[in-house]
mmCIF file of C-alpha atoms in Angstrom:
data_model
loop_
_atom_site.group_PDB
_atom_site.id
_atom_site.type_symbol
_atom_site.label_atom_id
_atom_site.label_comp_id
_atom_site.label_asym_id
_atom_site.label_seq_id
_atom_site.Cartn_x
_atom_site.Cartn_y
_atom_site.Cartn_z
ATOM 1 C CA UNK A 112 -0.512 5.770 17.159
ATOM 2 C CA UNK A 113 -1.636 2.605 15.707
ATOM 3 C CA UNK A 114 0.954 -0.185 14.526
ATOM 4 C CA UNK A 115 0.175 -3.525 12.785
ATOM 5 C CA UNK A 116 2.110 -7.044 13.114
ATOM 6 C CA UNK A 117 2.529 -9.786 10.453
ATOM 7 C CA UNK A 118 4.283 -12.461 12.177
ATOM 8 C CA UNK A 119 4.598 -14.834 9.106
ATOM 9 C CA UNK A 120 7.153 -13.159 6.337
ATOM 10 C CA UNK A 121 6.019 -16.163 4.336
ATOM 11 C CA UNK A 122 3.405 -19.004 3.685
ATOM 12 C CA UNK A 123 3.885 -21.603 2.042
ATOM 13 C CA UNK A 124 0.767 -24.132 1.252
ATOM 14 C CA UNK A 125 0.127 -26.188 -1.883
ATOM 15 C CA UNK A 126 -3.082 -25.437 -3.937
ATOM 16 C CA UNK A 127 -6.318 -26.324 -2.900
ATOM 17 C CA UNK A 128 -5.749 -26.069 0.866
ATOM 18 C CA UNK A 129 -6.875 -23.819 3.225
ATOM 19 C CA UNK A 130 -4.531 -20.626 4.512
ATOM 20 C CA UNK A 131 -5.162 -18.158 6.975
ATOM 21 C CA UNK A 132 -2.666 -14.896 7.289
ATOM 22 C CA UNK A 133 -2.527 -13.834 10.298
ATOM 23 C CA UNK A 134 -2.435 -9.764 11.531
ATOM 24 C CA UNK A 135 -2.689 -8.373 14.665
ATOM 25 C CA UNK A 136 -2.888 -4.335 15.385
ATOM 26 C CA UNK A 137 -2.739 -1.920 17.904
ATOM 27 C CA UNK A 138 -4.679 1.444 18.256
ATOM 28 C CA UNK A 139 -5.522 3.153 21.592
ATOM 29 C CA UNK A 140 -8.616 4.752 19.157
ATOM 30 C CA UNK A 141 -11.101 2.615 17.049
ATOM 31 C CA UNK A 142 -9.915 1.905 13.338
ATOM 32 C CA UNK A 143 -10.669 0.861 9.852
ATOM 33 C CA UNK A 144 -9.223 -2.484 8.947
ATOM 34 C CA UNK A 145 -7.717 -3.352 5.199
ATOM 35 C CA UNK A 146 -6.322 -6.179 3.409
ATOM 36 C CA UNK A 147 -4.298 -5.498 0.546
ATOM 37 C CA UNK A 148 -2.164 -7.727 -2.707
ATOM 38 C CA UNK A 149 0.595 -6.580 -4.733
ATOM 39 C CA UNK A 150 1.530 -9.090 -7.211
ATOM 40 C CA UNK A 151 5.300 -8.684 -8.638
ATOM 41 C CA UNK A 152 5.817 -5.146 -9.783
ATOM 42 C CA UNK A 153 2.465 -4.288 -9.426
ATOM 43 C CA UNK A 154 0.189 -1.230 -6.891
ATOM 44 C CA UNK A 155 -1.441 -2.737 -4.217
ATOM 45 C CA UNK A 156 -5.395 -3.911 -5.037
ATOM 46 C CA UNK A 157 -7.761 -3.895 -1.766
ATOM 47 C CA UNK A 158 -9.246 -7.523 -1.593
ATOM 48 C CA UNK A 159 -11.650 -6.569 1.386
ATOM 49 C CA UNK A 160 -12.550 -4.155 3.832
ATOM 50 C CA UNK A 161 -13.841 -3.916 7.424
ATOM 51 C CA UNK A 162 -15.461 -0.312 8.192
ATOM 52 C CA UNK A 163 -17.960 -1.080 10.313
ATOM 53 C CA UNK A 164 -20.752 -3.800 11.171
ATOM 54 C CA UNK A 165 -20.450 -7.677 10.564
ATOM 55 C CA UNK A 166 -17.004 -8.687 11.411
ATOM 56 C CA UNK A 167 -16.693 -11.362 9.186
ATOM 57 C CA UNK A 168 -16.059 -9.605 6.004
ATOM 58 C CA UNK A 169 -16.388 -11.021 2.722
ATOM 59 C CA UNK A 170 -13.566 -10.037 -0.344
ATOM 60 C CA UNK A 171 -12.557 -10.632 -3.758
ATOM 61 C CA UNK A 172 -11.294 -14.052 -5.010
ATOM 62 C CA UNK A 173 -12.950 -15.893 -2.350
ATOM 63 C CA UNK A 174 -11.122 -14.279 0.643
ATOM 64 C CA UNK A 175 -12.460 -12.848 3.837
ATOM 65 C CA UNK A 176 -11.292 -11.940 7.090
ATOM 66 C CA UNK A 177 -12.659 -12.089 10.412
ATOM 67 C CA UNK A 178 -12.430 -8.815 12.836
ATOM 68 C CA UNK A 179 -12.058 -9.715 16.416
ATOM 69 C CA UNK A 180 -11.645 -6.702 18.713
ATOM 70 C CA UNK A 181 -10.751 -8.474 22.371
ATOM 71 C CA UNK A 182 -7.607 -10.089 20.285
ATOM 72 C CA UNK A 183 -7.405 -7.484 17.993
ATOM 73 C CA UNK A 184 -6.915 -9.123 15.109
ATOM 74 C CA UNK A 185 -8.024 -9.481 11.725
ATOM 75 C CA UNK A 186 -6.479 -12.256 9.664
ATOM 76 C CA UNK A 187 -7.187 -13.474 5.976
ATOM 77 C CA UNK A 188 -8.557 -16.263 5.016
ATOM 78 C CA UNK A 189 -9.166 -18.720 2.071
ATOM 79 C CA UNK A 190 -10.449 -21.989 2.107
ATOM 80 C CA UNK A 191 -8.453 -23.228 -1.001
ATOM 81 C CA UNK A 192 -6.131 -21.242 -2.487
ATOM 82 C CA UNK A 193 -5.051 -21.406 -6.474
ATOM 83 C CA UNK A 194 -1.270 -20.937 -7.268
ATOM 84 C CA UNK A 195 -2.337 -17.678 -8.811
ATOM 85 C CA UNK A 196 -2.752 -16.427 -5.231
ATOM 86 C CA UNK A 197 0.679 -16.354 -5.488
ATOM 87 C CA UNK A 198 1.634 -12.692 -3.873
ATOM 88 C CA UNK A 199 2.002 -10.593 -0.838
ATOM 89 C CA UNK A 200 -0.462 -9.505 0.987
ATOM 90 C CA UNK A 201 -0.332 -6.461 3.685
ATOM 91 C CA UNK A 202 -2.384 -5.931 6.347
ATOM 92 C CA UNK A 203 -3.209 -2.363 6.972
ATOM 93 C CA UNK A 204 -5.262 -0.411 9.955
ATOM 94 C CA UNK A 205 -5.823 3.554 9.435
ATOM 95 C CA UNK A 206 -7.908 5.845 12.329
ATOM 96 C CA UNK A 207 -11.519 5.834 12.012
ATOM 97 C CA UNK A 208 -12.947 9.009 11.588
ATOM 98 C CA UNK A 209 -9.906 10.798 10.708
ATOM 99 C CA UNK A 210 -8.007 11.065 6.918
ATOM 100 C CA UNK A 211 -6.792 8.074 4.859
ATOM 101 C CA UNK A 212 -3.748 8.069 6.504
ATOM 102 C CA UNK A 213 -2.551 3.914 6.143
ATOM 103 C CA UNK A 214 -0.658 2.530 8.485
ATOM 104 C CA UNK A 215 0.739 -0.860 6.463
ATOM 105 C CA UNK A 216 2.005 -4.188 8.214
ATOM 106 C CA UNK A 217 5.575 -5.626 6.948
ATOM 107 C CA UNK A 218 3.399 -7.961 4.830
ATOM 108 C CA UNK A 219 3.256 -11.954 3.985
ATOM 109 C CA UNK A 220 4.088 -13.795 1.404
ATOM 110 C CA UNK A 221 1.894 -16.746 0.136
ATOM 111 C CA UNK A 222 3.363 -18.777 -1.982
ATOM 112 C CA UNK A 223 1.396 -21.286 -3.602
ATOM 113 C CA UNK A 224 2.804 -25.190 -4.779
ATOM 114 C CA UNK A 225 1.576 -27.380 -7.092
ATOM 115 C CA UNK B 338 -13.669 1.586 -8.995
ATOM 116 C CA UNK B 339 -11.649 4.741 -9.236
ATOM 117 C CA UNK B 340 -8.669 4.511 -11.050
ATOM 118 C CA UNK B 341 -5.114 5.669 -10.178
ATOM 119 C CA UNK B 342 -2.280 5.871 -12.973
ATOM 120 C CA UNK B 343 1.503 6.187 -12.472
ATOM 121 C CA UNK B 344 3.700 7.496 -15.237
ATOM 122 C CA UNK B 345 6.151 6.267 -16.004
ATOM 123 C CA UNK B 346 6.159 2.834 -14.470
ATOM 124 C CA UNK B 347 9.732 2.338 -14.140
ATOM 125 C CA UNK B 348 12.630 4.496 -14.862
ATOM 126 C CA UNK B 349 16.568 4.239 -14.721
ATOM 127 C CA UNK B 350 18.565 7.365 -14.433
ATOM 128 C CA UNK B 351 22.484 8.342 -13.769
ATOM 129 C CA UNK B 352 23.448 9.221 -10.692
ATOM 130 C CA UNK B 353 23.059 13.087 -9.857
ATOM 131 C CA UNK B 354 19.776 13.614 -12.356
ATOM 132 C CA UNK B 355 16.622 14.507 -11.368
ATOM 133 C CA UNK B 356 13.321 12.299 -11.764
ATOM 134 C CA UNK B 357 10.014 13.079 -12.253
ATOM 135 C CA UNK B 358 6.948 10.576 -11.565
ATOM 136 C CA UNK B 359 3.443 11.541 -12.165
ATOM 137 C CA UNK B 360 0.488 10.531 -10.528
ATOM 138 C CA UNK B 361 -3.150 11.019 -11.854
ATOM 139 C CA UNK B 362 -6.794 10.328 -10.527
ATOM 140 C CA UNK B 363 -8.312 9.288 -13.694
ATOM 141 C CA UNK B 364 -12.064 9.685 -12.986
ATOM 142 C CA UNK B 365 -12.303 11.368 -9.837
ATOM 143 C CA UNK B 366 -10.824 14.311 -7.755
ATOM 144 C CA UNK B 367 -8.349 14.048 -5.053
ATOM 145 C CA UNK B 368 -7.739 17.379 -2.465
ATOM 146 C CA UNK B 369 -5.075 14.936 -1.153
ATOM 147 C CA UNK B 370 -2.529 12.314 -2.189
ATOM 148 C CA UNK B 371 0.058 10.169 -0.937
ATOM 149 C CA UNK B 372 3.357 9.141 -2.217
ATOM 150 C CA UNK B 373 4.726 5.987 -0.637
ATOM 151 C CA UNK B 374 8.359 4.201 -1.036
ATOM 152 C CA UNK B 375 8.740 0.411 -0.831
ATOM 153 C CA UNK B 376 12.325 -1.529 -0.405
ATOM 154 C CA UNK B 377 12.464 -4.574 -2.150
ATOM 155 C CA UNK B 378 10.333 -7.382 -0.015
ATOM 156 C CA UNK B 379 9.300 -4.949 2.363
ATOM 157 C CA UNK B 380 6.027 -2.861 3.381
ATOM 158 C CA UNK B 381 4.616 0.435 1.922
ATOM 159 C CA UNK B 382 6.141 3.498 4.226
ATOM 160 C CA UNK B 383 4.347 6.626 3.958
ATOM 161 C CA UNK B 384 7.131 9.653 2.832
ATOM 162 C CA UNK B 385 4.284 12.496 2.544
ATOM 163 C CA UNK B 386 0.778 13.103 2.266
ATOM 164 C CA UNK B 387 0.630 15.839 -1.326
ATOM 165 C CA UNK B 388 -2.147 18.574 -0.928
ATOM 166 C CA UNK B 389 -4.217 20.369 -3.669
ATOM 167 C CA UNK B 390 -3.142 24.310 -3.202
ATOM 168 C CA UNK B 391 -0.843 23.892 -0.372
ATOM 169 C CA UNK B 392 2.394 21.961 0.698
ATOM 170 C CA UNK B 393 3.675 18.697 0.928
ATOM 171 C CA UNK B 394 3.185 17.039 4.583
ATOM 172 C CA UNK B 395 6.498 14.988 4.941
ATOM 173 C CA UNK B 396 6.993 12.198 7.484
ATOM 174 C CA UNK B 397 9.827 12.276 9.902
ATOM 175 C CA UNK B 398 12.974 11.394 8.185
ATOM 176 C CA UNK B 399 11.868 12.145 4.663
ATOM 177 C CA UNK B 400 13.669 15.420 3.133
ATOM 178 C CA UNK B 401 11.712 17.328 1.257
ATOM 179 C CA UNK B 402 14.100 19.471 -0.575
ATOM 180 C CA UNK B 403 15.184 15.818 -1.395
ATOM 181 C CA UNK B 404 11.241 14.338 -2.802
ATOM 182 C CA UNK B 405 9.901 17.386 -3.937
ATOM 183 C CA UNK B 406 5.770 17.068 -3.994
ATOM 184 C CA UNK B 407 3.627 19.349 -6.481
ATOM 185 C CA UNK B 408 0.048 19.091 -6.142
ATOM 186 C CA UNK B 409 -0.539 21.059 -9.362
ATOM 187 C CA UNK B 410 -4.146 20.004 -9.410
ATOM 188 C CA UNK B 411 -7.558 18.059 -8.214
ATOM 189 C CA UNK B 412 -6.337 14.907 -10.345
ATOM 190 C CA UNK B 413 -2.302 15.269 -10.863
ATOM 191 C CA UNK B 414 0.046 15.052 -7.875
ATOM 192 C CA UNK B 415 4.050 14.744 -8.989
ATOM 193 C CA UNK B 416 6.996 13.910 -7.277
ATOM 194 C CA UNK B 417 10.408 14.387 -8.332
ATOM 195 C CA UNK B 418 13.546 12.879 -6.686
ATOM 196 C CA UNK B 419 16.199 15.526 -7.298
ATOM 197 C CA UNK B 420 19.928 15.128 -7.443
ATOM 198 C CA UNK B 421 19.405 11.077 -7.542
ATOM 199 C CA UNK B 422 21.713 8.769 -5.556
ATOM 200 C CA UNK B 423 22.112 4.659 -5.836
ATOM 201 C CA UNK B 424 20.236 4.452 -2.306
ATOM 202 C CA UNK B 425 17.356 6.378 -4.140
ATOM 203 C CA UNK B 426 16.669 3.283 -5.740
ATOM 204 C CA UNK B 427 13.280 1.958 -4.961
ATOM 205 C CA UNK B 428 9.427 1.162 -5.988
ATOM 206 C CA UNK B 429 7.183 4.624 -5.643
ATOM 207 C CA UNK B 430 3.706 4.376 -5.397
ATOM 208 C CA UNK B 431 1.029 6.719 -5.082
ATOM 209 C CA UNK B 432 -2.481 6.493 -3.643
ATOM 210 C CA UNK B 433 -5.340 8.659 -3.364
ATOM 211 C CA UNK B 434 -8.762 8.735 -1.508
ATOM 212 C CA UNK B 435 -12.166 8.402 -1.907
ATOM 213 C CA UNK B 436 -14.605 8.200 0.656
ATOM 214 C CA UNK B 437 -13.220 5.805 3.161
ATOM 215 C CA UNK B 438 -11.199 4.106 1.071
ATOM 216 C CA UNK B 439 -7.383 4.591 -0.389
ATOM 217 C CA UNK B 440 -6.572 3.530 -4.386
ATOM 218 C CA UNK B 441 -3.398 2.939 -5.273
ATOM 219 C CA UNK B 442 -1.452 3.865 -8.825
ATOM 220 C CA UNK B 443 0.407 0.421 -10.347
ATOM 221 C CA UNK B 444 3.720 1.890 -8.730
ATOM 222 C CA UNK B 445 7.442 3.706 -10.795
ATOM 223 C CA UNK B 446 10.137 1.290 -10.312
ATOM 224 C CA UNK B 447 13.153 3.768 -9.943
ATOM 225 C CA UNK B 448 16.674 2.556 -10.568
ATOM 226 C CA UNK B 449 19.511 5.188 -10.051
ATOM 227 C CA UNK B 450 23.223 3.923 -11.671
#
């Protein structure tokens, strides 16, 4: 079974600087790695993707995260965040090959200052 | 993208009615669905997977007399929380594949008095 850690509940930065979120997983089988948003009241929207190939992966809004299977991690990065990046975002790892079955971290928040 | 739709997207009910929430893939078809529940600042956990023809898969804990699943067709999966309690109370979202990847409806905020 897989399982997926978000150590930081929150992040606070002030606009413009850099931010990485960090999430680690665990999976005895090789997976499909996802990084989702949900802004207040809101579905989630998938800001990037890693599948397969390069494991720096390039998303929406100027994120991307960076796959790295010895640590097995795959945090989220930005190098300057806006305060409309305000949200929480959720890691999420599901088993390659087989159905879309998600397996979501407890997720982050970043909170953005003037 | 594909498009997911939730209806309605919040709802408040007395305690011991039933609730229906709908959940539609607008421009594709989906054999399969799933129906999520999320406490307030926590993550997404899975209740059941909803299947085109054929029952409800429900994760352990979830009671499905409880969160009934209908998978009445390739685009429209419903659930309905029956007999609703205060602990009911929660954010329901849907999602539903394509390919590799999952899309997820805008979410029912549920509110049981």
């Amino acid at each position: 079974a897989q399982s997926v850690t978000q150590l930081d509940s929150q992040v606070p930065v002030f606009e413009e600087a850099p931010v990485e979120l960090r999430c680690n997983y665990s999976s005895s089988v090789s997976v499909y790695l996802f990084w989702y948003v949900q802004y207040p009241n809101q579905g989630l929207q998938l800001l990037l993707k890693y599948l397969s190939g390069s494991t720096l992966v390039k998303g929406i809004n100027g994120f991307e995260a960076e796959f790295n299977k010895s640590q097995t991690s795959f945090h989220l990065r930005k190098p300057s965040v806006h305060i409309s990046d305000t949200a929480e975002y959720f890691c999420a790892v599901s088993e390659s090959g087989a159905t879309n079955k998600l397996i979501f971290g407890t997720g982050t928040l970043l909170a953005v200052q003037p | 993208g594909a498009v997911v739709s939730q209806h309605p997207s919040w709802v408040i009910c007395k305690s011991g009615t039933s609730v229906k929430i709908e959940c539609r893939s607008l421009d594709f078809q989906a054999t399969t669905m799933f129906w999520y529940r999320q406490f307030p600042k926590q993550s997404l956990m899975l209740m059941a997977t909803s299947n085109e023809g054929s029952k409800a898969t429900y994760e352990q804990g979830v009671e499905k007399d409880k969160f009934l699943i209908n998978h009445a067709s390739l685009t429209l999966s419903t659930l309905t929380v029956t007999s609703a309690h205060p602990e009911d109370s929660s954010f329901y979202i849907c999602s539903a594949p394509l390919g590799l990847l999952e899309f997820f409806g805008p979410g029912t905020r549920l509110t049981v008095l």
